[in-house]
Amino acid sequence: MILLSFLKSILLASMNMLNGASSWIVFSFIIAGLLHDTISPARFHKSLGNTKLSSILKVTISGMFLPICSCGTIPLGLSMYYSGAYLGPVLAFMTSTPIINPIAVVLSYGLLGKELTIIYIAVGFFLPFVIGIIANTFGGKELKKEGIEAEILNTSLIEEENTTILDKLKSGMSWVINDLAIVVSKYIIMGMLFGGFILTAFPSSFIEKYLGNPGMLSLWNIAILATVMYVCAVGHIPFIAALIASGASPGASITFLMAGAATNFPELISIYNVIGKRAAIMYASIVSIASLLVGYFTNKLLMPGFKPVINIDTVDNSIQYANKLMFIAPQPLKYICSLIIVCFFIKSIIPKAKDLLAEFTN
């Protein structure tokens, strides 16, 4: 009975995580499909298929204005990689988008205060640069998709046949439905199940206990835990503000917020399996270490004497402004989007299930 109860809790936690991210994931599928063939791969490769700092700057700034969570960046980031972008710009985009966006900045200023918001914005801008430069330098064979030049050449030859915009849109959406969504959904579901296990094994009381300790060991624990968890920056800023108001150290709080918002287990699994092991290890390591260092120096800078900035008027105004910017999917839409991802997941495992069934019957 205890085991069944534990498994049920894992499943419920996983479903809650999936419902929270599914609408943005499906939205990202659609955007990836619309852009896949309408933007010339040759032009895209010329713009982001290099190791220039300007390429990292482009995706960092563009990512900062997209209010999408880390799970939602998976289809877009992988689509960029498939289209010819180098590893550096891809990982920079997947870092900047979930950490810094207009909604997160407004909520952070109102709920966390000016000091933490300035630190948060600065790190959200510079961390993608660091990840992008390191990825471009040490990406190895994962620096770009293998055979991308030949694919771009073939695509360019096809485009010369005067393909219409409608044909390109149909081709892009077909690619998403029959390729990208199947691959990504498989790893998202696997990651959500693991995330559900983490949340069940380490409940909020455990997190609160360690967030309240300003010591280095606590920061390290939080950085590792948050890296594999699914944390939406917008959704967790009020949670972080409440923890700080109840005595949590500002450094541990911003470490949890940064590491959790920038990455999660579904994202790491997708990067590992679609791009490669080196990319996943670099991404997780840099995010964890950076969030750890930022948390440590935040405590050094603001403690002792840090006072939570909780002003009811400021909080109300911040939430009002954030709500104007934020799209909150209706609950039925979340369920529909979750069902879509589950269907893609089932489609992804059917071939393997058939092979196992054939082996068993033989």
XYZ file of C-alpha atoms in Angstrom:
362
model
C 0.000 0.000 0.000
C 2.817 2.403 0.824
C 4.471 1.713 -2.524
C 1.201 2.204 -4.408
C 0.595 5.473 -2.571
C 4.134 6.637 -3.422
C 3.681 5.742 -7.096
C 0.330 7.524 -7.162
C 1.933 10.651 -5.687
C 4.680 10.513 -8.337
C 2.092 10.197 -11.113
C -0.003 13.083 -9.783
C 3.062 15.316 -9.357
C 4.182 14.452 -12.899
C 0.749 15.281 -14.304
C 0.698 18.611 -12.470
C 4.101 19.449 -13.924
C 2.998 18.437 -17.410
C -0.228 20.468 -17.170
C 1.794 23.502 -16.112
C 4.076 23.310 -19.142
C 2.034 21.550 -21.834
C 0.346 24.613 -23.352
C 3.713 26.323 -23.881
C 5.236 23.120 -25.282
C 2.447 22.706 -27.844
C 2.697 26.430 -28.671
C 6.426 25.942 -29.255
C 5.709 22.941 -31.493
C 3.480 25.145 -33.638
C 6.028 27.989 -33.817
C 8.809 25.529 -34.677
C 6.682 24.040 -37.466
C 5.731 27.430 -38.896
C 9.342 28.585 -38.962
C 10.997 25.338 -40.065
C 10.519 25.776 -43.823
C 9.325 29.373 -44.143
C 12.699 30.770 -43.033
C 15.394 29.800 -45.494
C 17.713 27.244 -43.827
C 20.646 28.771 -45.704
C 19.848 32.222 -44.307
C 19.272 30.800 -40.834
C 22.558 28.888 -40.962
C 24.399 32.009 -42.132
C 22.983 34.003 -39.210
C 23.428 31.492 -36.352
C 25.636 28.771 -37.826
C 28.855 30.272 -36.544
C 30.806 30.988 -33.350
C 30.460 34.795 -33.462
C 29.492 36.655 -30.301
C 26.902 38.540 -32.351
C 24.999 35.279 -32.915
C 24.842 34.628 -29.172
C 23.739 38.230 -28.608
C 20.903 37.880 -31.136
C 19.386 34.788 -29.545
C 19.941 36.057 -26.000
C 18.054 39.285 -26.627
C 15.295 37.606 -28.633
C 14.937 34.920 -25.959
C 14.606 37.526 -23.209
C 11.349 38.763 -24.741
C 9.656 35.367 -25.016
C 7.602 34.457 -21.915
C 8.184 30.700 -22.328
C 9.253 28.220 -19.647
C 12.294 25.951 -19.959
C 10.174 23.029 -21.211
C 8.690 25.272 -23.885
C 12.140 26.155 -25.210
C 12.917 22.492 -25.993
C 11.084 22.331 -29.362
C 12.323 25.782 -30.391
C 15.936 25.144 -29.375
C 16.080 21.734 -31.053
C 14.407 23.174 -34.149
C 17.143 25.830 -34.315
C 19.791 23.122 -34.051
C 18.128 21.050 -36.796
C 17.977 24.163 -39.007
C 21.693 24.873 -38.826
C 22.316 26.925 -35.671
C 25.519 26.141 -33.793
C 25.412 24.699 -30.284
C 26.415 28.004 -28.630
C 23.434 30.052 -29.866
C 21.072 27.130 -29.223
C 22.073 26.718 -25.561
C 22.200 30.507 -25.076
C 18.609 30.749 -26.321
C 17.482 27.875 -24.089
C 19.060 29.689 -21.113
C 17.902 33.260 -21.642
C 14.271 32.553 -22.534
C 13.061 30.894 -19.294
C 15.189 32.993 -16.917
C 14.544 36.525 -18.115
C 11.340 37.728 -19.696
C 9.185 40.827 -19.094
C 6.768 39.015 -16.779
C 9.530 37.576 -14.583
C 11.242 40.971 -14.317
C 8.048 42.763 -13.245
C 7.208 40.130 -10.637
C 10.789 39.988 -9.398
C 10.932 43.744 -8.861
C 7.669 43.811 -6.945
C 8.101 40.624 -4.899
C 11.873 40.231 -4.435
C 13.038 43.853 -4.396
C 15.429 46.013 -6.404
C 18.701 44.354 -5.318
C 17.714 40.782 -6.193
C 16.061 41.933 -9.422
C 19.238 43.689 -10.587
C 21.275 40.548 -9.821
C 18.675 38.375 -11.542
C 18.628 40.485 -14.719
C 22.419 40.762 -14.893
C 22.881 37.019 -14.532
C 20.022 36.301 -16.934
C 21.817 38.366 -19.581
C 25.427 37.266 -19.035
C 24.885 33.569 -18.261
C 23.667 32.785 -21.811
C 26.850 34.441 -23.116
C 29.008 32.253 -20.898
C 27.149 29.088 -21.911
C 27.195 30.072 -25.580
C 30.926 30.791 -25.656
C 31.841 27.591 -23.786
C 29.544 25.505 -26.005
C 31.037 26.971 -29.176
C 34.554 26.401 -27.852
C 34.177 22.876 -26.474
C 31.193 21.576 -28.460
C 33.326 19.118 -30.448
C 31.329 17.092 -32.956
C 28.116 18.370 -31.343
C 28.927 21.957 -32.340
C 26.572 21.566 -35.299
C 24.163 18.928 -36.567
C 26.031 16.303 -38.540
C 25.523 16.698 -42.289
C 23.678 20.013 -41.935
C 25.483 21.615 -44.896
C 24.304 18.872 -47.265
C 20.752 19.137 -45.917
C 20.751 22.902 -46.440
C 22.053 22.471 -49.996
C 19.307 19.950 -50.810
C 16.677 22.200 -49.283
C 17.951 25.176 -51.279
C 17.654 23.172 -54.503
C 14.069 22.242 -53.641
C 13.224 25.874 -52.852
C 14.307 26.837 -56.352
C 11.255 24.954 -57.633
C 9.084 27.913 -56.501
C 7.545 26.191 -53.480
C 4.610 28.239 -52.166
C 4.375 29.573 -48.625
C 1.418 27.271 -47.975
C 3.467 24.248 -49.061
C 6.283 25.337 -46.747
C 3.889 25.691 -43.810
C 2.415 22.248 -44.494
C 5.896 20.752 -44.776
C 6.991 22.374 -41.500
C 3.957 21.172 -39.572
C 4.356 17.693 -41.072
C 7.947 17.658 -39.820
C 6.783 18.606 -36.323
C 4.022 15.992 -36.199
C 6.047 13.140 -37.659
C 9.476 13.933 -36.245
C 10.154 16.709 -33.704
C 7.050 16.304 -31.502
C 7.482 12.523 -31.307
C 11.132 12.762 -30.247
C 10.643 15.638 -27.799
C 7.438 14.276 -26.213
C 9.140 10.978 -25.416
C 11.861 12.685 -23.421
C 9.478 15.228 -21.862
C 7.275 12.480 -20.425
C 10.327 10.598 -19.131
C 11.636 13.790 -17.560
C 8.271 14.685 -16.028
C 8.065 11.256 -14.377
C 11.529 11.719 -12.908
C 10.597 15.250 -11.846
C 7.494 13.861 -10.143
C 9.721 11.434 -8.253
C 11.998 14.295 -7.149
C 9.066 16.391 -5.925
C 7.577 13.412 -4.088
C 10.873 12.337 -2.518
C 11.871 15.924 -1.640
C 8.692 17.780 -0.576
C 8.455 21.543 -0.133
C 9.257 21.285 3.584
C 12.640 19.772 2.687
C 13.346 22.573 0.216
C 12.277 25.243 2.706
C 14.628 23.810 5.336
C 17.684 24.109 3.105
C 16.681 27.407 1.523
C 16.768 28.969 4.971
C 20.425 28.036 5.518
C 22.928 30.511 3.983
C 25.797 27.997 4.074
C 27.669 26.853 0.961
C 26.535 23.225 1.329
C 22.925 24.347 1.258
C 23.527 26.340 -1.930
C 25.131 23.327 -3.580
C 22.205 21.065 -2.637
C 19.716 23.596 -3.932
C 21.629 24.126 -7.195
C 21.677 20.396 -7.957
C 18.052 19.838 -6.916
C 16.753 22.831 -8.874
C 18.710 21.852 -11.995
C 16.702 18.634 -12.439
C 13.367 20.060 -11.226
C 10.820 21.841 -13.384
C 10.641 25.403 -12.087
C 8.776 28.139 -13.955
C 10.341 31.493 -13.062
C 7.025 33.352 -13.229
C 5.183 30.777 -11.137
C 7.921 30.401 -8.525
C 8.820 34.047 -7.892
C 5.884 34.450 -5.442
C 6.982 31.173 -3.783
C 10.548 32.492 -3.468
C 9.272 35.827 -2.082
C 7.274 33.980 0.590
C 10.333 31.916 1.557
C 12.515 35.017 1.858
C 9.850 36.704 3.977
C 9.860 33.656 6.281
C 13.655 33.738 6.725
C 15.233 32.042 3.700
C 18.573 33.454 2.597
C 18.439 35.587 -0.582
C 21.364 33.660 -2.083
C 19.746 30.241 -1.685
C 16.503 31.620 -3.075
C 18.050 33.083 -6.218
C 20.124 29.917 -6.695
C 16.948 27.849 -6.633
C 15.163 30.240 -8.986
C 18.032 30.485 -11.502
C 18.941 26.806 -11.696
C 15.318 25.719 -11.718
C 14.182 28.196 -14.361
C 17.129 27.654 -16.708
C 16.896 23.879 -16.933
C 15.061 20.762 -15.840
C 15.244 17.020 -16.330
C 12.988 16.836 -19.435
C 15.185 19.466 -21.066
C 18.420 17.685 -20.113
C 17.135 14.343 -21.406
C 16.139 15.964 -24.705
C 19.508 17.667 -25.141
C 21.331 14.458 -24.192
C 19.469 12.257 -26.660
C 18.918 14.664 -29.563
C 22.117 16.750 -29.525
C 24.522 14.708 -27.431
C 26.032 13.857 -24.063
C 28.659 16.604 -24.153
C 26.046 19.332 -24.678
C 23.835 18.083 -21.828
C 26.754 17.821 -19.395
C 28.073 21.279 -20.283
C 24.647 22.838 -19.977
C 23.748 21.278 -16.623
C 27.216 21.866 -15.145
C 27.472 25.516 -16.156
C 23.956 26.347 -14.955
C 24.532 24.586 -11.614
C 27.927 26.162 -10.973
C 26.823 29.627 -12.097
C 23.689 29.581 -9.931
C 25.781 28.336 -7.011
C 28.315 31.151 -7.384
C 25.625 33.788 -7.834
C 23.847 32.564 -4.710
C 27.079 32.550 -2.716
C 28.070 36.096 -3.714
C 24.496 37.320 -3.248
C 24.660 36.194 0.372
C 28.071 37.837 0.765
C 26.762 41.062 -0.734
C 23.386 41.322 0.984
C 23.887 39.497 4.300
C 23.787 40.119 7.158
C 21.192 42.815 7.315
C 19.103 41.789 4.315
C 15.470 42.775 4.710
C 12.727 41.375 2.481
C 11.048 44.049 0.400
C 7.404 43.144 0.868
C 5.152 46.132 0.324
C 1.527 45.234 -0.285
C 0.961 48.138 -2.713
C 4.052 47.239 -4.742
C 3.094 43.568 -4.738
C -0.442 44.301 -5.940
C 0.796 46.601 -8.708
C 3.431 44.093 -9.831
C 0.915 41.271 -10.015
C -1.495 43.485 -11.976
C 1.206 44.420 -14.507
C 2.377 40.817 -14.772
C -1.165 39.564 -15.341
C -1.532 42.010 -18.241
C 1.547 40.517 -19.891
C 0.941 36.885 -19.024
C -1.176 34.380 -20.885
C -2.667 31.795 -18.537
C -4.084 28.851 -20.426
C -7.571 27.731 -19.351
C -7.578 24.428 -17.499
C -9.357 22.521 -20.311
C -6.714 23.734 -22.779
C -3.948 22.522 -20.459
C -5.531 19.068 -20.338
C -5.904 18.991 -24.123
C -2.262 19.991 -24.624
C -1.130 17.410 -22.074
C -3.160 14.773 -23.910
C -1.521 15.775 -27.199
C 1.958 15.317 -25.683
C 0.965 11.963 -24.169
C -0.324 10.825 -27.589
C 2.984 11.753 -29.203
C 4.739 9.863 -26.403
C 2.639 6.755 -27.047
C 3.386 7.064 -30.761
C 7.105 7.237 -29.982
C 7.145 4.015 -27.946
C 4.882 1.916 -30.207
C 7.739 0.683 -32.477
C 9.833 -0.349 -29.475
C 6.831 -2.016 -27.835
C 6.157 -4.001 -31.022
C 9.783 -5.144 -31.146
C 9.664 -6.260 -27.494
C 6.362 -8.052 -28.074
C 7.811 -9.840 -31.110
C 10.849 -10.950 -29.113
C 8.644 -12.179 -26.274
C 6.312 -14.173 -28.565
C 9.263 -15.745 -30.369
